[in-house]
Coordinates of C-alpha atoms (C1' of nucleotides) in Angstrom, one line a residue:
Chain J
M1 CA 30.3 -17.1 4.5
S2 CA 29.5 -18.7 7.8
L3 CA 26.8 -16.2 8.5
C4 CA 25.0 -17.2 5.3
A5 CA 25.1 -20.8 6.2
R6 CA 22.9 -19.9 9.1
S7 CA 19.5 -19.1 7.8
D8 CA 17.8 -19.1 11.1
R9 CA 14.9 -17.0 12.1
Y10 CA 16.9 -13.9 12.7
F11 CA 18.6 -13.7 9.4
R12 CA 17.3 -14.9 6.1
I13 CA 19.7 -16.0 3.5
T14 CA 18.6 -13.2 1.3
D15 CA 19.6 -10.7 3.9
C16 CA 23.2 -11.8 4.2
L17 CA 24.4 -12.4 0.7
P18 CA 28.2 -12.5 0.3
W19 CA 28.5 -8.9 -0.8
R20 CA 27.1 -7.8 2.5
L21 CA 30.0 -9.2 4.3
S22 CA 32.4 -7.3 2.1
M23 CA 30.7 -4.1 3.0
H24 CA 30.2 -4.3 6.7
A25 CA 29.3 -7.2 8.9
I26 CA 26.1 -5.6 9.9
T27 CA 24.4 -8.9 10.2
D28 CA 26.4 -9.4 13.3
Q29 CA 24.7 -6.4 14.9
K30 CA 21.3 -6.1 16.3
V31 CA 18.9 -4.7 13.7
R32 CA 18.1 -1.0 14.1
V33 CA 15.7 0.6 11.7
R34 CA 13.8 3.9 11.7
F35 CA 10.8 5.6 10.2
A36 CA 11.7 9.2 9.6
P37 CA 8.7 11.2 8.4
S38 CA 8.6 14.9 8.1
P39 CA 5.6 16.3 9.8
T40 CA 3.2 17.4 7.1
G41 CA 0.1 17.5 9.1
Y42 CA -1.1 13.9 8.6
L43 CA 0.2 10.4 8.1
H44 CA -0.4 9.3 4.6
I45 CA -0.7 5.7 3.4
G46 CA 2.6 5.8 1.7
G47 CA 4.3 6.8 4.9
A48 CA 2.3 4.2 6.8
R49 CA 3.5 1.5 4.4
T50 CA 7.1 2.6 4.9
A51 CA 6.6 2.5 8.7
L52 CA 5.0 -0.9 8.4
Y53 CA 7.9 -2.4 6.5
N54 CA 10.4 -1.0 8.9
W55 CA 8.3 -2.2 11.8
L56 CA 7.9 -5.7 10.4
F57 CA 11.6 -5.9 9.7
A58 CA 12.5 -4.9 13.2
K59 CA 10.0 -7.2 14.8
Q60 CA 11.2 -10.2 12.8
H61 CA 14.8 -9.6 13.7
N62 CA 14.1 -8.8 17.2
G63 CA 15.5 -5.4 16.5
T64 CA 14.8 -1.8 17.4
F65 CA 12.3 0.4 15.6
I66 CA 13.1 4.1 16.0
L67 CA 10.7 7.0 15.3
R68 CA 12.5 10.1 14.2
I69 CA 10.7 13.2 13.2
E70 CA 12.5 15.2 10.5
D71 CA 11.3 18.5 11.7
T72 CA 13.9 20.8 10.3
D73 CA 11.5 22.4 7.9
A74 CA 10.2 24.9 10.5
E75 CA 7.1 25.9 8.5
R76 CA 5.6 22.4 8.4
S77 CA 6.6 21.3 11.8
T78 CA 3.8 22.2 14.2
D79 CA 2.9 20.3 17.3
E80 CA -0.4 19.3 15.7
S81 CA 1.3 17.8 12.6
I82 CA 3.7 15.9 14.7
Q83 CA 0.8 14.6 16.9
A84 CA -1.0 13.5 13.8
I85 CA 1.8 11.2 12.8
L86 CA 2.1 9.8 16.3
D87 CA -1.6 9.2 16.5
G88 CA -1.6 7.5 13.1
L89 CA 1.2 5.1 14.0
R90 CA -0.4 4.3 17.3
W91 CA -3.7 3.6 15.7
L92 CA -2.1 1.3 13.2
G93 CA -0.4 -0.5 16.1
L94 CA 3.1 0.3 14.8
D95 CA 4.7 0.9 18.1
W96 CA 8.2 2.2 18.2
D97 CA 11.0 1.3 20.6
E98 CA 12.9 4.5 20.6
G99 CA 11.8 8.1 20.1
P100 CA 10.3 10.1 18.9
T101 CA 13.5 11.9 18.4
F102 CA 13.7 15.2 16.5
Q103 CA 16.1 15.9 13.8
S104 CA 16.3 19.6 14.8
A105 CA 17.7 18.5 18.2
N106 CA 20.7 16.9 16.5
R107 CA 21.7 20.0 14.6
P108 CA 25.0 20.5 16.5
H109 CA 26.1 17.0 15.3
H110 CA 25.2 17.8 11.8
L111 CA 27.3 20.9 11.9
E112 CA 30.1 19.1 13.6
A113 CA 30.1 16.6 10.8
A114 CA 30.1 19.4 8.3
R115 CA 33.1 20.9 10.0
R116 CA 34.9 17.6 9.9
L117 CA 34.2 17.3 6.2
L118 CA 35.6 20.8 5.6
E119 CA 38.7 20.1 7.6
S120 CA 39.4 16.8 6.0
G121 CA 39.0 18.3 2.5
H122 CA 35.8 16.5 1.7
A123 CA 33.9 19.7 1.5
Y124 CA 34.6 23.3 0.4
K125 CA 33.2 26.7 0.7
C126 CA 31.2 28.0 -2.3
F127 CA 30.5 31.7 -2.7
C128 CA 28.3 31.5 -5.8
T129 CA 25.1 33.4 -5.4
Q130 CA 21.7 31.7 -5.7
E131 CA 21.0 34.1 -8.5
D132 CA 24.0 33.0 -10.5
L133 CA 23.2 29.4 -10.0
K134 CA 19.7 29.8 -10.9
R135 CA 20.7 31.7 -14.0
K136 CA 23.1 29.0 -15.1
R137 CA 20.5 26.4 -14.5
L138 CA 17.9 28.1 -16.6
E139 CA 20.4 28.6 -19.3
A140 CA 21.3 24.9 -19.3
E141 CA 17.7 24.1 -19.4
K142 CA 17.1 26.4 -22.3
E143 CA 19.9 24.7 -24.2
K144 CA 18.6 21.4 -23.2
K145 CA 21.8 20.5 -21.5
S146 CA 22.2 18.8 -18.2
Y147 CA 22.5 21.1 -15.2
G148 CA 24.7 20.6 -12.3
Y149 CA 27.0 22.8 -10.3
D150 CA 30.0 23.8 -12.4
R151 CA 32.4 23.7 -9.5
T152 CA 33.4 27.3 -9.9
C153 CA 34.5 27.5 -6.2
R154 CA 36.1 24.1 -6.0
G155 CA 39.5 25.4 -7.1
L156 CA 39.6 28.5 -5.1
S157 CA 42.9 29.1 -3.4
P158 CA 43.2 29.7 0.3
E159 CA 43.9 33.3 -0.4
E160 CA 40.8 33.7 -2.5
I161 CA 38.7 32.1 0.1
A162 CA 40.1 34.3 2.8
S163 CA 39.6 37.4 0.8
R164 CA 35.9 36.6 0.1
E165 CA 35.3 35.8 3.7
E166 CA 36.9 39.1 4.7
Q167 CA 34.4 40.8 2.4
G168 CA 31.7 39.1 4.3
L169 CA 30.4 37.2 1.3
P170 CA 28.0 34.4 2.3
Y171 CA 28.9 30.9 1.4
V172 CA 27.5 27.4 1.4
L173 CA 29.4 24.2 2.1
R174 CA 29.5 21.8 -0.8
F175 CA 30.6 18.2 -0.8
K176 CA 33.6 17.6 -2.9
V177 CA 32.6 14.7 -5.1
P178 CA 35.8 12.9 -6.2
D179 CA 36.6 13.6 -9.8
P180 CA 38.3 10.6 -11.3
S181 CA 39.6 12.7 -14.3
L182 CA 41.3 15.2 -12.0
D183 CA 42.2 12.7 -9.4
D184 CA 41.7 15.4 -6.9
G185 CA 39.4 13.6 -4.6
P186 CA 40.5 13.1 -1.0
E187 CA 41.7 9.8 0.1
G188 CA 39.2 7.0 0.6
L189 CA 36.7 8.0 -2.0
A190 CA 38.6 6.7 -5.0
G191 CA 36.9 5.1 -7.9
E192 CA 34.8 5.8 -11.0
S193 CA 31.5 5.3 -9.4
V194 CA 29.7 4.6 -6.3
A195 CA 27.7 1.4 -6.1
F196 CA 25.7 -0.4 -3.5
E197 CA 23.6 -3.5 -3.3
D198 CA 20.0 -2.5 -2.6
L199 CA 18.2 -5.2 -0.7
V200 CA 15.2 -4.8 -3.1
Y201 CA 16.6 -3.4 -6.3
G202 CA 19.9 -5.2 -6.3
R203 CA 23.1 -3.6 -7.5
V204 CA 22.7 0.1 -8.1
E205 CA 25.6 2.0 -9.5
K206 CA 26.1 5.7 -10.2
R207 CA 29.1 7.3 -11.9
L208 CA 30.8 10.0 -9.9
Q209 CA 30.8 12.3 -12.9
D210 CA 27.0 12.2 -12.8
I211 CA 27.0 13.5 -9.2
E212 CA 27.3 17.2 -8.7
D213 CA 29.0 18.8 -5.8
F214 CA 25.9 19.0 -3.6
V215 CA 25.3 21.6 -0.9
I216 CA 25.5 20.2 2.7
V217 CA 25.2 23.4 4.7
R218 CA 23.2 26.5 3.6
S219 CA 24.6 30.0 3.7
D220 CA 22.6 30.7 6.9
G221 CA 24.5 27.9 8.5
L222 CA 21.7 25.3 8.6
P223 CA 22.6 21.8 7.5
L224 CA 20.7 20.2 4.7
Y225 CA 18.7 17.0 4.7
L226 CA 21.2 14.9 2.8
L227 CA 23.7 15.5 5.5
S228 CA 21.4 15.6 8.5
N229 CA 19.7 12.4 7.6
A230 CA 22.9 10.5 7.2
V231 CA 24.4 11.9 10.4
D232 CA 21.2 11.0 12.3
D233 CA 21.3 7.5 10.9
M234 CA 24.9 7.2 12.0
R235 CA 24.2 8.4 15.5
D236 CA 21.2 6.1 15.8
G237 CA 23.3 3.2 14.6
I238 CA 20.8 2.4 11.9
T239 CA 21.7 -0.9 10.3
H240 CA 19.0 -1.0 7.5
V241 CA 17.6 2.0 5.8
I242 CA 14.2 1.0 4.5
R243 CA 12.5 3.9 2.7
G244 CA 10.6 4.8 -0.4
Q245 CA 12.2 4.5 -3.8
D246 CA 12.3 8.2 -4.1
G247 CA 15.3 8.0 -1.8
L248 CA 17.1 5.7 -4.2
G249 CA 18.7 8.7 -6.0
N250 CA 19.9 10.2 -2.8
T251 CA 21.7 7.0 -1.7
P252 CA 24.9 7.4 -3.7
R253 CA 25.4 10.9 -2.3
Q254 CA 24.7 9.7 1.2
I255 CA 27.1 6.9 0.8
L256 CA 29.8 9.4 -0.2
I257 CA 29.0 11.2 3.1
Y258 CA 29.2 8.0 5.1
R259 CA 32.6 7.2 3.6
A260 CA 34.0 10.7 4.0
L261 CA 33.0 10.6 7.6
G262 CA 34.5 7.1 8.0
S263 CA 31.3 5.6 9.1
P264 CA 30.2 2.0 8.3
L265 CA 27.4 1.8 5.8
P266 CA 23.9 0.6 6.6
S267 CA 22.2 -1.7 4.2
F268 CA 19.7 0.0 1.9
A269 CA 16.3 -1.2 0.9
H270 CA 14.1 0.9 -1.2
M271 CA 10.4 0.2 -1.5
N272 CA 8.3 0.7 -4.6
L273 CA 6.1 3.8 -4.6
T274 CA 2.4 3.9 -4.4
L275 CA 0.8 5.9 -7.2
D276 CA -2.7 7.1 -8.0
P277 CA -4.8 5.6 -10.9
K278 CA -3.2 8.1 -13.2
R279 CA 0.2 7.0 -12.1
A280 CA 1.1 10.2 -10.3
K281 CA 2.5 10.3 -6.8
I282 CA -0.2 10.4 -4.1
S283 CA -0.5 13.5 -2.0
K284 CA -3.2 14.9 0.3
R285 CA -3.2 18.1 -1.7
R286 CA -4.2 16.3 -4.8
H287 CA -6.1 13.4 -3.5
G288 CA -7.5 14.6 -0.2
E289 CA -8.5 12.5 2.8
V290 CA -8.6 9.2 1.0
V291 CA -4.8 9.0 1.2
T292 CA -4.5 9.7 4.9
V293 CA -4.5 7.1 7.6
D294 CA -7.0 9.0 9.6
F295 CA -9.5 8.7 6.9
Y296 CA -9.5 4.9 7.4
R297 CA -9.8 5.2 11.1
K298 CA -12.8 7.5 10.7
R299 CA -14.4 5.2 8.1
G300 CA -14.3 2.2 10.3
F301 CA -11.3 0.3 9.1
L302 CA -9.6 -2.2 11.4
P303 CA -6.0 -1.0 11.8
W304 CA -4.5 -4.3 10.8
A305 CA -6.8 -4.6 7.8
L306 CA -5.3 -1.4 6.5
C307 CA -1.8 -2.7 7.2
N308 CA -2.7 -5.9 5.5
F309 CA -3.8 -4.0 2.4
L310 CA -0.7 -1.8 2.5
L311 CA 1.6 -4.8 3.0
L312 CA 0.3 -6.3 -0.2
L313 CA 1.0 -3.2 -2.2
G314 CA 4.4 -4.4 -3.2
W315 CA 4.9 -7.6 -1.3
S316 CA 3.4 -11.1 -1.3
T317 CA 3.7 -14.2 0.8
E318 CA 5.4 -17.2 -0.8
D319 CA 2.0 -19.0 -1.2
N320 CA 0.2 -15.9 -2.3
R321 CA -2.2 -15.6 0.7
E322 CA -4.1 -12.3 0.8
I323 CA -5.1 -12.4 4.4
V324 CA -2.0 -12.2 6.5
T325 CA -2.1 -11.8 10.2
R326 CA 0.2 -9.6 12.1
E327 CA 2.1 -12.6 13.4
E328 CA 2.4 -14.2 10.0
A329 CA 3.6 -11.0 8.5
I330 CA 6.3 -10.6 11.1
R331 CA 7.4 -14.2 10.6
E332 CA 7.2 -14.2 6.8
F333 CA 8.2 -10.7 5.7
T334 CA 11.3 -10.5 3.5
L335 CA 12.7 -7.6 1.6
A336 CA 13.8 -10.0 -1.1
R337 CA 10.1 -10.6 -2.0
A338 CA 9.3 -6.9 -2.2
G339 CA 8.2 -5.7 -5.7
R340 CA 10.2 -3.2 -7.7
A341 CA 7.5 -1.8 -9.9
N342 CA 5.4 0.9 -8.5
S343 CA 1.9 0.0 -7.6
V344 CA -1.4 1.8 -8.1
F345 CA -3.7 2.7 -5.3
D346 CA -6.9 2.1 -7.1
Y347 CA -9.4 4.4 -5.5
R348 CA -12.2 5.9 -7.6
K349 CA -13.2 9.4 -7.1
G350 CA -16.8 9.8 -6.1
D351 CA -17.7 6.2 -6.2
P352 CA -20.5 5.6 -3.6
K353 CA -19.8 1.9 -3.4
F354 CA -16.1 1.9 -3.3
F355 CA -14.9 4.9 -1.3
T356 CA -11.4 3.6 -1.5
D357 CA -9.5 0.8 -3.2
P358 CA -11.9 -2.1 -3.5
K359 CA -9.3 -4.5 -2.3
A360 CA -8.8 -2.5 0.9
I361 CA -12.5 -2.7 1.5
A362 CA -12.6 -6.4 0.7
I363 CA -9.8 -7.1 3.1
N364 CA -11.4 -5.1 5.8
A365 CA -14.8 -6.9 5.2
E366 CA -13.0 -10.3 5.3
Y367 CA -11.6 -9.5 8.8
I368 CA -14.9 -8.2 10.0
R369 CA -16.8 -11.4 9.1
T370 CA -14.1 -13.8 10.2
M371 CA -12.4 -12.3 13.2
D372 CA -13.0 -13.3 16.7
I373 CA -16.5 -12.2 17.6
E374 CA -15.6 -11.1 21.1
E375 CA -12.8 -8.9 19.7
L376 CA -15.2 -7.5 17.1
A377 CA -17.7 -6.8 19.9
G378 CA -15.2 -4.6 21.6
L379 CA -14.5 -2.7 18.4
V380 CA -18.2 -2.1 17.6
R381 CA -19.0 -0.8 21.0
P382 CA -17.4 2.7 20.5
E383 CA -19.2 2.9 17.2
L384 CA -22.6 2.3 18.8
E385 CA -21.7 4.6 21.7
E386 CA -20.9 7.4 19.3
A387 CA -24.2 6.9 17.5
G388 CA -26.1 6.8 20.7
L389 CA -27.1 3.2 20.2
W390 CA -25.1 1.6 23.0
D391 CA -27.0 0.0 25.9
P392 CA -24.9 -0.7 29.0
A393 CA -26.8 -4.0 29.2
Y394 CA -24.9 -5.1 26.1
A395 CA -21.9 -5.5 28.4
A396 CA -23.9 -7.2 31.1
E397 CA -27.1 -9.2 31.0
R398 CA -27.7 -8.7 27.3
R399 CA -24.1 -9.5 26.3
D400 CA -25.0 -12.8 24.7
W401 CA -27.7 -11.1 22.7
Y402 CA -25.3 -8.4 21.6
I403 CA -22.7 -10.9 20.5
H404 CA -25.2 -13.0 18.7
T405 CA -26.7 -10.0 16.9
L406 CA -23.3 -8.9 15.7
D407 CA -22.6 -12.3 14.4
L408 CA -25.9 -12.3 12.6
I409 CA -25.3 -9.1 10.7
R410 CA -21.5 -8.9 10.2
A411 CA -21.3 -11.0 7.0
R412 CA -22.7 -8.2 4.9
Y413 CA -20.9 -5.3 6.5
H414 CA -17.6 -3.8 5.2
T415 CA -16.6 -1.4 8.0
L416 CA -17.1 -0.9 11.6
K417 CA -19.3 2.1 10.7
D418 CA -21.8 -0.1 9.1
F419 CA -22.8 -1.5 12.4
A420 CA -24.0 1.9 13.6
V421 CA -25.5 2.9 10.3
L422 CA -26.8 -0.2 8.5
G423 CA -27.1 -2.0 11.8
R424 CA -29.2 0.7 13.4
P425 CA -32.5 -1.2 13.3
Y426 CA -31.0 -4.0 15.3
F427 CA -30.1 -1.6 18.2
S428 CA -32.8 0.9 18.1
E429 CA -36.5 1.4 17.6
D430 CA -35.8 4.6 15.9
F431 CA -34.8 3.9 12.3
E432 CA -35.9 4.9 8.8
I433 CA -37.7 2.8 6.3
E434 CA -35.7 2.9 3.1
P435 CA -37.6 4.3 0.2
K436 CA -36.8 1.2 -1.9
A437 CA -37.8 -1.2 0.8
L438 CA -41.1 0.7 1.1
S439 CA -41.9 0.7 -2.6
K440 CA -40.7 -2.8 -3.5
N441 CA -41.7 -4.8 -0.5
L442 CA -44.5 -2.9 1.3
Q443 CA -46.4 -0.9 -1.2
K444 CA -46.5 -3.4 -4.0
D445 CA -49.5 -5.1 -2.4
T446 CA -52.1 -2.9 -0.8
R447 CA -53.4 -5.7 1.4
L448 CA -50.2 -5.6 3.4
K449 CA -51.6 -2.5 5.3
D450 CA -54.2 -4.8 6.9
W451 CA -52.1 -8.0 7.0
L452 CA -49.2 -6.5 8.9
P453 CA -51.2 -5.7 12.1
E454 CA -53.0 -9.1 11.8
L455 CA -49.7 -10.8 11.6
A456 CA -48.5 -8.8 14.6
D457 CA -51.5 -10.2 16.6
R458 CA -50.6 -13.7 15.4
L459 CA -46.9 -13.4 16.3
E460 CA -47.7 -12.0 19.7
A461 CA -49.5 -15.2 20.5
V462 CA -46.6 -17.4 19.4
D463 CA -45.0 -19.0 22.4
P464 CA -42.2 -19.9 22.6
F465 CA -40.9 -17.3 20.2
T466 CA -38.3 -19.3 18.2
L467 CA -36.9 -19.7 14.7
E468 CA -39.3 -22.6 14.1
S469 CA -42.4 -21.2 15.7
T470 CA -42.2 -17.8 14.0
E471 CA -41.5 -19.4 10.7
A472 CA -44.5 -21.7 11.1
A473 CA -46.7 -18.8 12.0
V474 CA -45.6 -16.6 9.1
R475 CA -45.9 -19.4 6.6
A476 CA -49.3 -20.5 7.8
F477 CA -50.4 -16.9 7.6
A478 CA -49.3 -16.7 4.0
E479 CA -51.0 -19.9 3.2
E480 CA -54.3 -18.7 4.6
R481 CA -54.1 -15.6 2.5
E482 CA -53.2 -17.7 -0.5
V483 CA -50.0 -15.7 -1.2
K484 CA -46.5 -16.8 -1.6
A485 CA -44.6 -16.9 1.7
G486 CA -41.9 -14.7 0.1
L487 CA -44.3 -11.8 -0.2
I488 CA -45.0 -11.8 3.5
I489 CA -41.5 -12.6 4.5
N490 CA -40.0 -9.7 2.5
A491 CA -42.7 -7.4 3.6
V492 CA -42.1 -8.2 7.2
R493 CA -38.3 -7.7 6.8
A494 CA -38.9 -4.4 5.3
A495 CA -41.4 -3.5 8.0
V496 CA -39.2 -4.5 11.0
T497 CA -35.8 -3.4 9.7
G498 CA -36.7 -0.8 7.1
Q499 CA -34.3 -2.6 4.7
L500 CA -34.4 -4.5 1.6
A501 CA -31.6 -6.9 2.6
G502 CA -30.6 -8.5 5.7
P503 CA -30.3 -11.8 7.6
G504 CA -32.9 -14.5 7.4
L505 CA -36.2 -13.1 8.5
F506 CA -36.8 -15.5 11.4
E507 CA -33.3 -14.8 12.8
I508 CA -34.3 -11.2 12.7
L509 CA -37.6 -11.7 14.5
V510 CA -36.1 -13.8 17.3
T511 CA -33.3 -11.3 17.7
L512 CA -35.8 -8.4 17.9
G513 CA -38.1 -10.3 20.2
R514 CA -41.8 -10.7 20.2
A515 CA -42.8 -7.3 21.6
S516 CA -40.6 -5.3 19.3
T517 CA -41.6 -7.3 16.2
A518 CA -45.3 -6.7 16.9
A519 CA -44.8 -3.1 17.6
R520 CA -42.8 -2.5 14.4
L521 CA -45.3 -4.3 12.3
R522 CA -48.1 -2.2 13.5
R523 CA -46.1 1.0 13.3
T524 CA -45.0 0.4 9.7
A525 CA -48.6 -0.5 8.7
L526 CA -49.6 3.0 9.6
L527 CA -47.3 4.4 6.9
L528 CA -49.0 2.4 4.2
Chain H
rG1 C1' 18.1 18.1 -20.7
rG2 C1' 21.0 14.5 -17.4
rU3 C1' 21.1 10.2 -14.2
rC4 C1' 18.7 6.2 -12.1
rC5 C1' 14.6 2.7 -11.5
rC6 C1' 10.5 -0.1 -13.5
rA7 C1' 7.3 -3.0 -17.2
rU8 C1' 2.2 -10.1 -16.5
rC9 C1' -5.4 -9.6 -16.4
rG10 C1' -8.9 -2.8 -14.9
rU11 C1' -6.2 -3.0 -10.0
rC12 C1' -2.8 -5.8 -6.4
rC13 C1' 0.3 -9.9 -6.8
rA14 C1' 2.5 -15.2 -8.3
rG15 C1' 5.8 -16.8 -12.0
rC16 C1' 12.6 -16.8 -10.9
rG17 C1' 14.3 -21.3 -19.2
rG18 C1' 10.5 -26.3 -20.5
rU19 C1' 5.5 -28.1 -15.3
rC20 C1' 2.1 -21.7 -18.8
rU21 C1' -3.9 -24.1 -23.1
rA22 C1' 0.1 -18.1 -17.9
rG23 C1' -1.9 -19.0 -11.4
rG24 C1' -4.3 -16.4 -7.1
rA25 C1' -6.9 -12.0 -5.1
rU26 C1' -10.1 -8.0 -6.1
rA27 C1' -13.6 -5.9 -9.2
rC28 C1' -17.1 -7.5 -13.2
rU29 C1' -20.7 -11.3 -15.5
rG30 C1' -23.6 -15.9 -15.1
rG31 C1' -25.2 -20.0 -12.1
rC32 C1' -26.1 -22.8 -7.4
rC33 C1' -28.0 -21.9 -2.4
rU34 C1' -32.5 -19.1 -0.9
rC35 C1' -37.6 -15.5 2.2
rU36 C1' -34.1 -10.7 0.4
rC37 C1' -29.1 -9.1 0.4
rA38 C1' -24.7 -10.8 1.7
rC39 C1' -21.7 -15.1 2.9
rG40 C1' -20.3 -19.7 0.7
rC41 C1' -19.7 -22.7 -3.7
rC42 C1' -19.2 -23.3 -9.2
rA43 C1' -18.4 -21.1 -13.9
rG44 C1' -17.1 -17.1 -17.4
rA45 C1' -14.6 -12.9 -19.4
rG46 C1' -9.9 -10.6 -18.7
rA47 C1' -2.6 -9.8 -19.2
rC48 C1' 3.0 -11.6 -20.6
rG49 C1' 4.1 -3.4 -24.3
rC50 C1' 7.1 -3.8 -29.3
rG51 C1' 11.5 -5.4 -32.0
rG52 C1' 15.9 -7.9 -32.1
rG53 C1' 19.1 -11.5 -30.1
rU54 C1' 21.0 -15.9 -26.7
rU55 C1' 19.0 -21.0 -26.5
rC56 C1' 16.7 -27.1 -28.8
rG57 C1' 13.2 -23.9 -26.1
rA58 C1' 11.6 -17.8 -23.7
rU59 C1' 6.8 -14.4 -19.5
rC60 C1' 11.4 -15.6 -17.3
rC61 C1' 18.4 -14.0 -19.7
rC62 C1' 20.9 -9.8 -23.0
rC63 C1' 20.3 -5.3 -26.2
rG64 C1' 17.3 -1.6 -28.4
rC65 C1' 12.6 0.9 -28.7
rU66 C1' 8.3 2.5 -26.5
rG67 C1' 5.8 3.6 -22.1
rG68 C1' 5.6 4.9 -16.8
rG69 C1' 8.0 6.6 -12.4
rA70 C1' 11.8 8.9 -9.3
rC71 C1' 15.9 12.1 -8.6
rC72 C1' 18.7 16.3 -10.4
rG73 C1' 17.0 22.9 -4.6
rC74 C1' 20.9 27.1 0.0
rC75 C1' 12.9 21.4 0.8
rA76 C1' 12.7 17.0 3.7

RNA sequence: GGUCCCAUCGUCCAGCGGUCUAGGAUACUGGCCUCUCACGCCAGAGACGCGGGUUCGAUCCCCGCUGGGACCGCCA
């Protein structure tokens, strides 16, 4: 219990409850976690969240975060799809300490482990054909009975096995799940059930009779995931397996493997799944780009804003803050506070305003309008460059102007892309007049066609060109024409930015400067 | 069909037996601010799936039901 008395920054009380000590004193060891995606051609947000939780846990405990690519499905594993995962993680800022390692490279170890299981009597050769098994399964399904391997080959005598091997019959290796009723399980696996204490879900127990003798090596000699994954985790000295809840059902079988191999158990923590609005598992095939990390990069998300959003999909701070910095997340993250119920990724298909979960956008927008302006300046630069709006002077003599302009417009922008699209009039003379701005603010009063150039003349004479002086000039102009200042102000905004909405007009004018303001007013008047 | 997991506003979360006329965020509505739109501020609407227990008292504990999800492959 001494460990638990010590709730220092390395180990939270919740991470070292008494049962943990009875399993293995893993809290004594340095934390080692891993993210083990299979390369599917992209990193999706569910995977990113798994990576994030592992990363946070490692960082908090000063541990090691390992990246392992589970590339044993040859068809899906291409260089490109592996690269996509690395790129996604790098962009998110989830740096790994070891790897990437590849599951395929560890195949000799997987087979060695299988050999040991066979020799120690924890596994046996099964000669049943896939056709037979499939037939039996279909039959069971038809009779609405449970289907599991019927253990036909479990009782084969050494002679029978030898004879079949002589005939050259192919076989798979199956794990011999201890059968309490037969009491024929090998030593060390006794008991009616296998139970473990999940760091998120609590005690999870599964009866041995409900676990079938699962295959660990295929007939072509290739090891299967359940075995490979466990063996890799043993080799990598993984102390905490933090993965999606879809791995919860695999855990009892993997624990059986650990025990049969005489290896200490890691702690397990399963995370709730992220579902779509119809409560189905998310996948690129069904949902498209919106579930990929790359989509958010391309749409101008800040990496940490995405992480922040993902973090909250199943976890909360003690005081319920929604904006959590990277440092705070590392400090405050606890598996004990992770939610157990699945959460819904609330994106709406074809919604022009909310191209993804509104909360994700809100969080991104929050960061954009509150983050350090210098940092934002650095992030917006590539966006402007890409759009051909970047002026090298923004990094030199016009730097102050650049910063000030960003600060002026950022409050109404949601993504980095907005600076290059909605922000275009602030960085270029070449911009469109939005139809609505034209009809609502410029064409409503036909006199504006004459007034705009007159106002241009007037403003050109204003010196100095300041917030106060421009406002005085515009308001005086409106008064002389006996119209409300708002009419002129809104018309001018539409004329110089092409937009209906934007910062306070005089801020805009000063930012654009005298010459540009006058030129834009005259140019727009020609369109009326 | 079997096994396992889950269940609070539309969505994401808080709540860990009384402090709940159930709190926050987001989205929505109204107002304030105001030259517009945002921001900000204020207000409103909006949830404990159902039925049994346990208890002086249940959102919170137990059971059942219903609903949702996951797993059950010689995929990972």
